Structure formats: structure tokens, C-alpha cells
Coordinates of C-alpha atoms and ligand atoms in Angstrom, one line a residue:
M1 CA 1.4 -6.7 -26.6
R2 CA -1.9 -7.3 -28.0
K3 CA -2.7 -7.1 -31.7
G4 CA -4.9 -7.0 -33.9
T5 CA -6.8 -4.8 -36.0
N6 CA -9.0 -1.9 -36.1
E7 CA -11.5 -1.7 -38.0
G8 CA -15.0 0.0 -37.8
G9 CA -12.8 2.9 -35.1
R10 CA -16.1 4.6 -33.4
A11 CA -18.8 1.6 -34.1
N12 CA -16.7 -1.0 -32.9
R13 CA -14.5 -0.1 -29.9
K14 CA -16.7 -1.4 -27.3
E15 CA -16.8 -5.0 -29.6
V16 CA -13.3 -5.3 -29.7
N17 CA -11.6 -3.9 -25.9
K18 CA -13.1 -2.3 -23.2
M19 CA -10.2 0.0 -22.7
I20 CA -8.9 2.8 -25.1
D21 CA -5.2 1.4 -26.5
V22 CA -4.4 4.9 -27.6
A23 CA -0.5 6.0 -28.8
I24 CA 1.0 9.5 -29.3
V25 CA 2.4 11.0 -31.6
G26 CA 5.4 13.1 -31.3
T27 CA 6.3 13.0 -27.9
G28 CA 7.8 16.5 -27.7
G29 CA 7.6 19.2 -25.2
I30 CA 2.9 19.1 -26.0
S31 CA 3.0 15.3 -25.7
N32 CA 3.9 15.7 -21.1
F33 CA -0.1 17.3 -21.2
H34 CA -1.3 14.7 -23.1
I35 CA 0.7 11.9 -20.8
Q36 CA 0.0 13.2 -17.9
G37 CA -3.9 13.5 -18.8
L38 CA -4.3 8.9 -20.3
L39 CA -2.1 8.8 -17.2
E40 CA -5.2 10.7 -15.1
F41 CA -8.0 7.7 -16.0
P42 CA -5.9 4.5 -16.1
E43 CA -9.6 2.6 -16.1
R44 CA -10.5 4.1 -19.5
C45 CA -7.7 4.2 -21.8
R46 CA -3.6 3.0 -21.9
I47 CA -0.5 4.0 -24.2
V48 CA 0.1 1.1 -26.5
A49 CA 3.1 3.4 -28.7
L50 CA 5.0 6.5 -28.8
C51 CA 6.6 7.5 -31.8
D52 CA 8.9 10.1 -32.7
I53 CA 11.3 11.3 -35.9
Y54 CA 13.5 11.0 -32.7
P55 CA 12.5 7.4 -31.2
E56 CA 14.8 8.3 -28.2
K57 CA 12.4 10.8 -26.8
C58 CA 9.9 7.9 -26.8
E59 CA 12.6 6.4 -24.4
K60 CA 13.1 9.4 -22.7
I61 CA 9.7 9.5 -22.5
K62 CA 9.2 6.3 -20.3
E63 CA 11.0 6.8 -18.6
K64 CA 9.9 9.8 -16.9
Y65 CA 6.3 8.7 -16.0
H66 CA 8.1 4.7 -15.8
L67 CA 5.9 3.4 -19.2
D68 CA 5.6 0.2 -18.6
K69 CA 9.8 -0.7 -21.2
D70 CA 7.3 -3.1 -23.2
I71 CA 5.7 -0.3 -25.1
P72 CA 7.0 -0.4 -28.8
V73 CA 9.0 2.9 -30.2
F74 CA 8.3 3.9 -33.7
K75 CA 10.6 6.7 -35.2
D76 CA 7.4 7.0 -38.3
H77 CA 3.9 7.0 -37.4
E78 CA 3.3 4.5 -41.1
E79 CA 5.6 1.9 -39.5
M80 CA 3.5 2.0 -36.6
L81 CA 0.0 2.2 -37.8
E82 CA 1.4 -1.0 -39.8
S83 CA 3.0 -3.0 -37.3
G84 CA -0.1 -4.8 -36.0
V85 CA -0.1 -2.8 -32.2
H86 CA -4.2 -2.6 -31.7
I87 CA -4.8 1.0 -31.3
D88 CA -8.4 2.7 -30.6
V89 CA -7.2 6.8 -30.8
V90 CA -3.5 8.2 -32.4
H91 CA -2.8 12.1 -30.3
V92 CA -1.4 13.8 -33.0
C93 CA 1.4 15.6 -31.2
T94 CA 3.5 16.8 -34.3
P95 CA 4.3 20.1 -35.4
P96 CA 1.5 21.5 -38.1
Y97 CA 2.3 21.3 -41.0
V98 CA 2.1 17.6 -40.4
H99 CA -1.2 16.9 -38.4
S100 CA -3.7 16.3 -41.9
Q101 CA -1.3 14.2 -43.7
I102 CA -0.6 12.2 -39.6
S103 CA -4.0 12.2 -38.6
I104 CA -5.9 11.3 -42.7
N105 CA -3.3 8.0 -42.1
C106 CA -4.6 7.1 -39.0
M107 CA -8.4 7.5 -40.1
N108 CA -8.1 5.6 -43.2
K109 CA -6.8 2.4 -40.7
G110 CA -10.2 3.5 -38.9
I111 CA -8.5 5.2 -35.9
N112 CA -9.9 7.9 -34.0
V113 CA -7.1 11.2 -33.6
L114 CA -7.1 14.6 -31.7
V115 CA -4.9 15.8 -32.8
E116 CA -3.7 18.7 -31.3
K117 CA -3.3 22.5 -32.5
P118 CA -3.6 24.1 -34.9
M119 CA -5.8 21.3 -36.7
A120 CA -3.4 21.6 -40.0
A121 CA -2.1 24.1 -42.8
S122 CA -5.2 25.7 -44.6
I123 CA -8.0 25.0 -44.4
E124 CA -8.3 22.5 -47.5
E125 CA -6.1 20.1 -45.5
C126 CA -9.4 21.0 -43.0
D127 CA -11.9 19.6 -44.7
M128 CA -9.7 16.5 -46.0
M129 CA -9.6 15.7 -42.6
L130 CA -13.4 16.3 -42.2
A131 CA -13.7 13.4 -45.5
A132 CA -11.5 11.1 -43.4
E133 CA -13.5 11.2 -40.5
K134 CA -16.5 10.4 -42.1
A135 CA -15.5 8.3 -44.7
N136 CA -14.2 6.1 -41.9
N137 CA -16.9 6.8 -39.1
V138 CA -14.7 7.8 -36.9
T139 CA -14.2 10.2 -34.6
L140 CA -11.8 13.5 -34.7
G141 CA -11.1 16.1 -32.1
V142 CA -8.6 19.4 -32.3
I143 CA -7.1 19.5 -29.3
A144 CA -8.0 23.6 -27.7
Q145 CA -8.4 22.6 -23.9
N146 CA -8.7 25.7 -22.7
R147 CA -12.0 25.8 -22.8
F148 CA -11.9 23.0 -20.3
R149 CA -11.0 26.1 -17.8
N150 CA -13.6 27.8 -15.2
G151 CA -13.5 30.7 -15.7
V152 CA -13.7 30.3 -20.0
Y153 CA -16.5 27.9 -18.7
K154 CA -18.5 30.3 -16.9
L155 CA -18.2 33.5 -19.4
K156 CA -19.8 31.0 -21.8
K157 CA -23.0 29.8 -19.4
I158 CA -22.9 33.0 -18.2
A159 CA -22.8 35.0 -22.1
D160 CA -25.3 31.6 -23.3
S161 CA -28.0 32.8 -19.8
G162 CA -28.7 36.3 -22.1
L163 CA -28.9 37.7 -19.0
A164 CA -26.4 41.0 -20.1
G165 CA -27.4 40.8 -23.1
K166 CA -26.1 40.8 -26.8
I167 CA -22.5 40.1 -27.5
C168 CA -21.9 43.8 -29.1
F169 CA -18.2 44.2 -29.1
A170 CA -15.7 41.4 -27.7
R171 CA -12.0 42.0 -25.8
V172 CA -9.5 39.0 -26.8
N173 CA -5.8 39.7 -25.3
S174 CA -3.8 36.7 -26.3
N175 CA -0.8 38.0 -24.8
W176 CA 2.2 35.5 -24.6
W177 CA 5.9 36.5 -23.8
R178 CA 8.3 34.0 -25.7
D179 CA 12.4 34.9 -26.0
H180 CA 14.3 34.8 -29.1
S181 CA 15.6 31.6 -28.7
Y182 CA 12.2 30.0 -29.2
Y183 CA 12.4 31.2 -32.8
D184 CA 15.4 28.7 -33.1
L185 CA 13.3 25.3 -33.0
W186 CA 14.0 23.6 -36.7
W187 CA 9.9 25.0 -37.4
R188 CA 9.4 27.7 -35.4
G189 CA 8.9 30.9 -37.0
T190 CA 8.7 29.3 -40.7
W191 CA 6.2 30.2 -43.1
E192 CA 5.7 26.1 -44.0
K193 CA 6.4 24.3 -40.6
E194 CA 4.8 26.7 -38.0
G195 CA 2.8 28.3 -40.9
G196 CA 2.2 31.4 -38.7
G197 CA 3.2 33.5 -35.7
P198 CA 1.2 33.6 -32.4
T199 CA -2.1 34.1 -34.3
L200 CA -1.7 31.0 -35.9
N201 CA -0.3 29.0 -32.4
H202 CA -1.4 31.5 -29.6
A203 CA -4.8 33.1 -30.2
V204 CA -6.2 30.1 -32.1
H205 CA -6.8 28.8 -28.8
H206 CA -8.6 32.3 -27.7
I207 CA -10.1 32.4 -31.4
D208 CA -11.8 28.7 -31.1
M209 CA -12.7 30.0 -27.6
L210 CA -14.0 33.5 -29.1
N211 CA -15.7 31.3 -31.7
W212 CA -17.1 29.0 -29.4
I213 CA -18.8 31.9 -26.5
E214 CA -20.1 33.7 -30.3
N215 CA -21.8 30.6 -31.3
R216 CA -21.4 32.1 -35.0
S217 CA -18.5 33.5 -37.1
P218 CA -17.9 37.0 -38.0
V219 CA -18.6 37.9 -41.6
E220 CA -14.8 39.8 -42.9
A221 CA -11.6 40.2 -40.9
T222 CA -9.0 43.3 -41.0
S223 CA -5.4 42.9 -39.5
V224 CA -2.1 44.8 -39.0
L225 CA 0.6 42.1 -38.5
T226 CA 4.3 43.0 -37.2
N227 CA 7.3 41.1 -36.2
I228 CA 9.6 43.3 -33.6
M229 CA 11.3 41.1 -31.3
H230 CA 11.8 38.6 -33.2
D231 CA 14.6 39.1 -35.6
N232 CA 14.9 35.6 -36.6
A233 CA 11.8 34.8 -37.1
E234 CA 10.1 34.7 -41.4
V235 CA 6.6 34.7 -39.4
E236 CA 4.5 38.2 -36.9
D237 CA 4.8 38.3 -33.2
L238 CA 2.7 40.8 -32.6
S239 CA -0.9 41.1 -35.0
F240 CA -4.8 43.3 -34.7
S241 CA -7.1 41.9 -36.3
C242 CA -10.8 42.9 -35.3
F243 CA -14.0 40.3 -36.5
K244 CA -17.3 42.2 -37.6
Y245 CA -21.0 39.6 -38.1
D246 CA -23.6 39.9 -39.5
D247 CA -25.4 42.2 -37.5
D248 CA -23.0 45.1 -37.0
S249 CA -21.0 44.0 -33.6
I250 CA -17.0 43.8 -33.7
A251 CA -14.5 41.6 -31.9
E252 CA -11.3 42.2 -32.1
V253 CA -7.7 39.9 -30.7
I254 CA -4.2 40.7 -30.5
A255 CA -2.6 37.5 -30.5
S256 CA 1.6 38.7 -29.5
V257 CA 4.6 36.4 -27.8
V258 CA 6.3 40.5 -26.6
S259 CA 3.4 40.5 -24.1
H260 CA 5.4 40.4 -20.9
G261 CA 3.3 39.6 -17.8
E262 CA 1.6 37.3 -20.7
E263 CA -2.1 38.6 -19.6
Q264 CA -5.2 36.6 -21.5
G265 CA -8.7 37.3 -21.7
I266 CA -11.5 38.2 -22.6
V267 CA -14.3 41.2 -21.9
L268 CA -17.1 41.0 -23.6
Q269 CA -19.4 44.6 -23.7
C270 CA -23.1 43.3 -24.4
E271 CA -25.8 45.7 -24.3
K272 CA -26.3 45.5 -20.6
A273 CA -23.7 44.4 -18.9
R274 CA -19.6 43.7 -19.4
I275 CA -18.4 40.2 -18.4
S276 CA -14.5 39.6 -18.8
M277 CA -12.2 36.4 -18.0
P278 CA -11.3 36.8 -15.2
W279 CA -14.7 37.4 -14.1
D280 CA -15.4 40.5 -13.7
V281 CA -18.6 43.0 -14.0
K282 CA -19.8 46.4 -14.7
A283 CA -23.1 47.0 -15.3
E284 CA -24.0 51.3 -16.5
I285 CA -27.7 53.0 -16.0
G286 CA -27.2 56.3 -18.3
M287 CA -28.7 60.2 -16.2
D288 CA -31.2 61.4 -18.5
N289 CA -28.3 63.2 -20.6
G290 CA -27.2 59.9 -21.3
F291 CA -24.4 60.1 -18.9
P292 CA -23.4 57.0 -16.9
D293 CA -25.1 57.8 -13.6
D294 CA -22.6 57.5 -10.6
K295 CA -25.3 54.9 -9.9
K296 CA -24.2 51.6 -11.2
N297 CA -26.6 48.3 -12.2
E298 CA -26.3 46.8 -8.6
E299 CA -29.2 44.9 -9.3
L300 CA -27.9 43.3 -13.1
I301 CA -24.6 43.8 -11.1
Q302 CA -25.5 40.8 -7.9
K303 CA -27.7 39.3 -9.9
L304 CA -24.9 38.5 -12.8
N305 CA -22.3 37.8 -9.7
K306 CA -25.0 35.3 -7.9
C307 CA -25.4 32.9 -11.5
Y308 CA -21.7 33.3 -11.3
E309 CA -20.9 31.6 -8.2
E310 CA -23.4 29.0 -8.5
I311 CA -22.2 27.4 -11.9
E312 CA -20.6 24.4 -10.4
D313 CA -15.8 24.0 -10.6
L314 CA -14.7 21.7 -13.4
K315 CA -14.2 17.7 -12.1
Y316 CA -11.2 18.4 -14.7
E317 CA -9.4 21.0 -16.8
G318 CA -6.5 22.2 -19.5
H319 CA -5.5 18.9 -21.4
V320 CA -7.5 16.6 -18.3
G321 CA -10.8 17.8 -19.3
E322 CA -10.8 17.8 -22.7
I323 CA -9.0 14.4 -22.8
D324 CA -11.9 13.6 -20.0
N325 CA -14.2 14.4 -22.9
Y326 CA -12.5 13.1 -25.3
L327 CA -12.6 9.2 -24.0
S328 CA -15.6 10.4 -23.2
A329 CA -17.3 11.1 -26.9
I330 CA -15.9 7.7 -27.8
E331 CA -17.0 5.1 -25.0
K332 CA -20.1 7.1 -26.1
G333 CA -19.6 6.9 -29.7
E334 CA -20.2 11.0 -29.3
K335 CA -19.1 13.7 -30.8
P336 CA -16.8 15.1 -28.6
L337 CA -17.0 18.8 -27.5
I338 CA -13.7 20.0 -30.4
T339 CA -14.4 18.9 -33.0
G340 CA -12.6 19.4 -36.6
V341 CA -15.8 21.7 -37.4
D342 CA -13.9 23.6 -34.3
G343 CA -11.2 23.2 -35.2
K344 CA -11.7 24.4 -39.6
R345 CA -13.5 27.1 -38.2
T346 CA -11.1 29.1 -36.1
L347 CA -8.2 27.6 -38.8
E348 CA -10.8 29.9 -41.6
L349 CA -10.5 33.3 -39.4
I350 CA -7.1 32.7 -38.5
T351 CA -6.9 31.6 -42.5
A352 CA -8.9 35.4 -42.9
V353 CA -6.2 37.2 -40.7
Y354 CA -3.3 35.9 -42.4
A355 CA -4.9 37.5 -45.6
A356 CA -5.9 40.7 -45.1
G357 CA -2.4 41.1 -43.3
F358 CA -0.9 40.0 -45.8
E359 CA -2.9 42.0 -48.3
K360 CA -3.5 45.4 -45.6
K361 CA -7.7 44.8 -47.0
T362 CA -11.1 43.4 -45.5
I363 CA -11.1 40.3 -46.4
S364 CA -14.9 38.2 -45.9
L365 CA -16.0 35.6 -44.4
P366 CA -16.4 32.7 -44.7
V367 CA -12.7 32.2 -47.3
T368 CA -14.0 30.1 -50.4
P369 CA -12.5 27.6 -51.7
D370 CA -11.4 29.4 -55.1
S371 CA -8.9 32.0 -52.5
K372 CA -5.3 31.6 -52.9
Y373 CA -5.3 30.6 -49.5
Y374 CA -7.5 27.9 -48.7
R375 CA -5.1 26.1 -50.1
T376 CA -2.0 24.3 -49.2
G377 CA 1.3 26.4 -49.6
G378 CA -1.5 29.2 -50.5
I379 CA -0.9 31.5 -46.9
Q380 CA 2.6 31.2 -47.2
E381 CA 2.9 31.5 -50.8
N382 CA 1.4 34.5 -50.2
A383 CA 2.7 35.8 -47.0
V384 CA 5.5 38.4 -45.4
H385 CA 8.7 37.1 -44.2
F386 CA 9.6 39.8 -42.1
Y387 CA 13.0 38.2 -41.2
E388 CA 14.8 35.1 -42.0
K389 CA 15.3 31.7 -39.8
A390 CA 18.5 32.5 -38.6
N391 CA 19.3 30.3 -37.0
S392 CA 17.7 26.2 -36.5
V393 CA 18.6 24.3 -33.1
E394 CA 17.0 20.2 -33.3
N395 CA 16.0 20.2 -29.5
F396 CA 16.2 22.5 -26.6
E397 CA 17.5 20.5 -23.7
E398 CA 14.6 21.9 -21.0
D399 CA 11.8 20.2 -22.4
K400 CA 9.6 22.0 -20.4
L401 CA 6.5 24.2 -21.9
T402 CA 3.7 27.5 -19.9
V403 CA 0.3 27.2 -21.5
G404 CA -1.5 30.3 -20.5
N405 CA -2.6 32.8 -17.6
Y406 CA -6.6 32.3 -17.8
Ligands
NAD501 N1 -2.1 22.9 -26.3 C1 -1.7 24.4 -26.7 O1 -1.1 25.0 -25.4 C2 -0.1 23.5 -27.4 C3 0.8 24.2 -26.4 C4 2.8 25.0 -27.1 C5 2.5 23.5 -28.1 N2 1.0 23.1 -28.8 C6 1.4 22.3 -30.3 O2 2.0 20.9 -29.9 C7 2.4 20.0 -31.0 C8 3.7 20.7 -31.2 O3 4.6 21.4 -30.6 P1 5.0 20.9 -29.3 O4 5.3 22.4 -28.3 O5 5.1 19.7 -28.6 O6 7.1 20.5 -30.0 P2 7.9 19.5 -30.3 O7 9.0 20.1 -31.1 O8 8.6 20.0 -29.0 O9 7.9 18.0 -30.1 C9 7.4 18.0 -31.5 C10 7.4 16.2 -31.6 O10 7.6 16.1 -32.7 C11 8.8 15.3 -33.4 N3 7.9 14.9 -34.9 C12 8.4 16.0 -35.9 N4 7.4 15.4 -36.9 C13 7.4 14.4 -36.8 C14 7.1 13.1 -37.8 N5 6.7 14.0 -38.4 N6 6.8 12.3 -37.0 C15 6.8 12.0 -35.9 N7 7.1 12.5 -34.6 C16 7.4 14.0 -35.3 C17 9.4 15.6 -33.3 O11 10.5 15.2 -33.2 C18 9.0 16.5 -31.6 O12 9.5 15.3 -30.3 C19 2.7 22.2 -32.6 O13 1.4 21.1 -33.0 C20 2.0 22.9 -31.2 O14 1.2 24.4 -31.8 C21 0.2 22.8 -28.1

């Protein structure tokens, strides 16, 4: 195992070694997607260390992916950082409540970080992570792998083309289904460790996509939160939120883990047409009396469909796509597509949704540092406890997970 210092992350990487040395902290369910992604690029990166508070999970992962038996395993990320193993990038795949501490410790050692969603447990923690990125001249990326899905990527391109006109009303369905036992895992279903329900942990994807497509942030948020199917969790299992933009347009987001069939998507009602993911187009033309004509705006429909068909598919989708983009950012010394600033922006909207739901009132955006929800612990201290956490399972036998329908 090659040893070395990790000084000067972004600037010095090329001088140290062409191959990017990656460590993974947290070798549970989602780490499988990271490892599969990294293994797609054997000429560009290699896994040099694994870390988990249950180190036997690292050994299992090594066996599962036929990784080098000599890859060192650590049960504490600080021990890993002090070990002398040369690391260029750490993938943080732990539960959300430790994302910021682990990321900051890595960045303070000059190591680049790709952190799983949600970026952190509070907006304050996001600020601290961004400060560590800047101070250490390293690159922080946040996982929002669904931007690397053909449907979403193409919808964004079409929205940006302006062909359909400005977005008046976005409808975002972050519908998932999780059985009761989902919230039995020790860190899930608690405001402290999971940080929230599907608004945070599932709709984080869709809210990131919404921000990306809208290319702006809303100015206010309202919401209704409930827990209708999971009486073993403190957190919500269903929320309806409404965001308003400064031009009075609106976005509605449903975040759910009670939705059979997991129908997910984004519908953009624009001035001239309705476009969506999954892809569909509708465009009305009005009669003299203002009612929709039986004839539709076929010319525009054809134009939009043609434009959609002409966009080339992405080479890599999902985690593979984002890992490819992040590796390129490190190789070229550029910013990745999904930055810490994006991660913070998404968390800010989610924080506003919780504040609005707990307080049953409209919240102005941006959420400012004087808000009690800004700082770490703010959401937790002011949260509605729908139920108390009933069970706590250390690990499930099955670590297979699904990452949505796109
Ligand atoms: N991008 C996606 O689509 C997606 C999907 C599922 C989960 N996630 C995110 O991935 C993260 C992990 O979720 P998961 O489902 O893999 O959970 P998991 O419990 O299966 O895995 C987390 C692992 O981290 C380990 N761990 C906990 N604290 C640690 C610490 N301090 N140091 C080192 N290891 C530690 C645990 O032992 C566990 O093995 C969460 O942030 C979750 O929101 C993302």
C-alpha cells in the first residue's frame, strides 16, 4: 500500500499520482453504488481504504466485489486519516448526522470529498463544509445522482431551450414506498440521526432537480406534514409543499414513502406547453372564447418532440454518471456538476418545508442564520414527533436497496 501525505488536494493531485486514490467511509447499502461506480473506471481510480463502525461490513464488501484483500479497513475515519494511507478522495456514505464532521475532517487533511445526500443535518453544517472546502482548496461534491438520468437531463435541456416558454407551475412527485420495517434501522426514523422523513431523505433528489431545472430559488415555502403509515418513526412519512418564486410562479412537491407504485416525475406547465419527465408534451391553443380548441399546437408539439429526440443519451447514468463527472472535476481541477453550494440550496428548501410544517405558516426564503432552524439541532428541537421510534435494528440481513424510478 502506497503511503503519502494528502496535502493540497485540488492543486497537487496530478503531481502526486495520476490514479485517484479513493476511500469509502460507511460500507452499508448505498456504498454498493459507489463501489460499482468506481469499478467502472479502473484506469482512473482505485479503492485504497474502507471504513465502517462495523468493520466486518468492509470485509464483506471486499469479498463481494473481489477487491484487493490488502486494502486496509478502519473502524474510525480519524484513524484512517492518521494511518498514512494516501487518499485523494473520500466518499462519505454514512448516515446524515455524521456527514459534516467526517467531510470536514477529511477536507482539513487536504482530501477531496464526495458526500452522499443529504449534504448535512443543518444549513449551518453546510456552511462549515463549504468553509472547509475553501480553506483547504479541495473539491466538495454532493450526491444527487438523478441529475444523471436521461429523462431528467433531457427535460432540463428542453426547459433551458426556452421553446416551451417560462415555467409557471412545476409539479414534482417524489413518491416512494417503504414498508414499516424500513424505520426500524437504528438511525432511521429519528430527527436526530436521520434528520427527517422523505422530505429530507427522498425528495432531496427531486428538490435538487427542481432547483437545477428552475435555475433559481423560491422566495417562500408552505407545507403540510403528516405520518400516516409508520407508527415506528418520529418523522413524517408524507408531505405536501408549495414553493413560490419572485415572479409568482409556483412549484408543488409531494414527498412520500406511502405511495404504492412509486410513481415519480416532474411536470412543468410552461407558458406555451406542458413538458415532463417521464417525457410527454401537450400544447393547447385557445378558441376565441378562451376555451381550449380540439386542435392542439401540433407545430410546437412536433418541435419539442424533435428537440427531445435529438438530445444524445448520457454515457453513464445514476451514481456512475456522477462519479464519472466528479472524477473529471478532480482530474481537471474544475467544479463538479453538483457542488456543496447546490447541496446547501437543497437543504435550505427542505429546512423551510419543515419550519412551515411545524409552525403551520409560510416561511420566507432564504432561511437566514437568525432562524432557529438554521443551526444544527434546530430542526430536531422544534420538530413534531409524530410517533416515538419503536424498534432499533443494528443491521438488516439484506443490504439491497432501490434508488427510484426515472
Ligand atoms: N443517493 C441515493 O439514492 C441514496 C439511497 C439510499 C441512501 N442514501 C444515503 O446514503 C447514506 C447511507 O445510507 P444507507 O442506506 O447506505 O445506510 P446504511 O445504514 O446501510 O449504511 C451506512 C453505513 O455507515 C456506517 N456508519 C455509521 N456511522 C458511521 C461512522 N461514524 N463512521 C463510519 N461508518 C459509519 C454504518 O455502520 C453503515 O454500514 C445516507 O446519507 C442516505 O441518505 C442515498
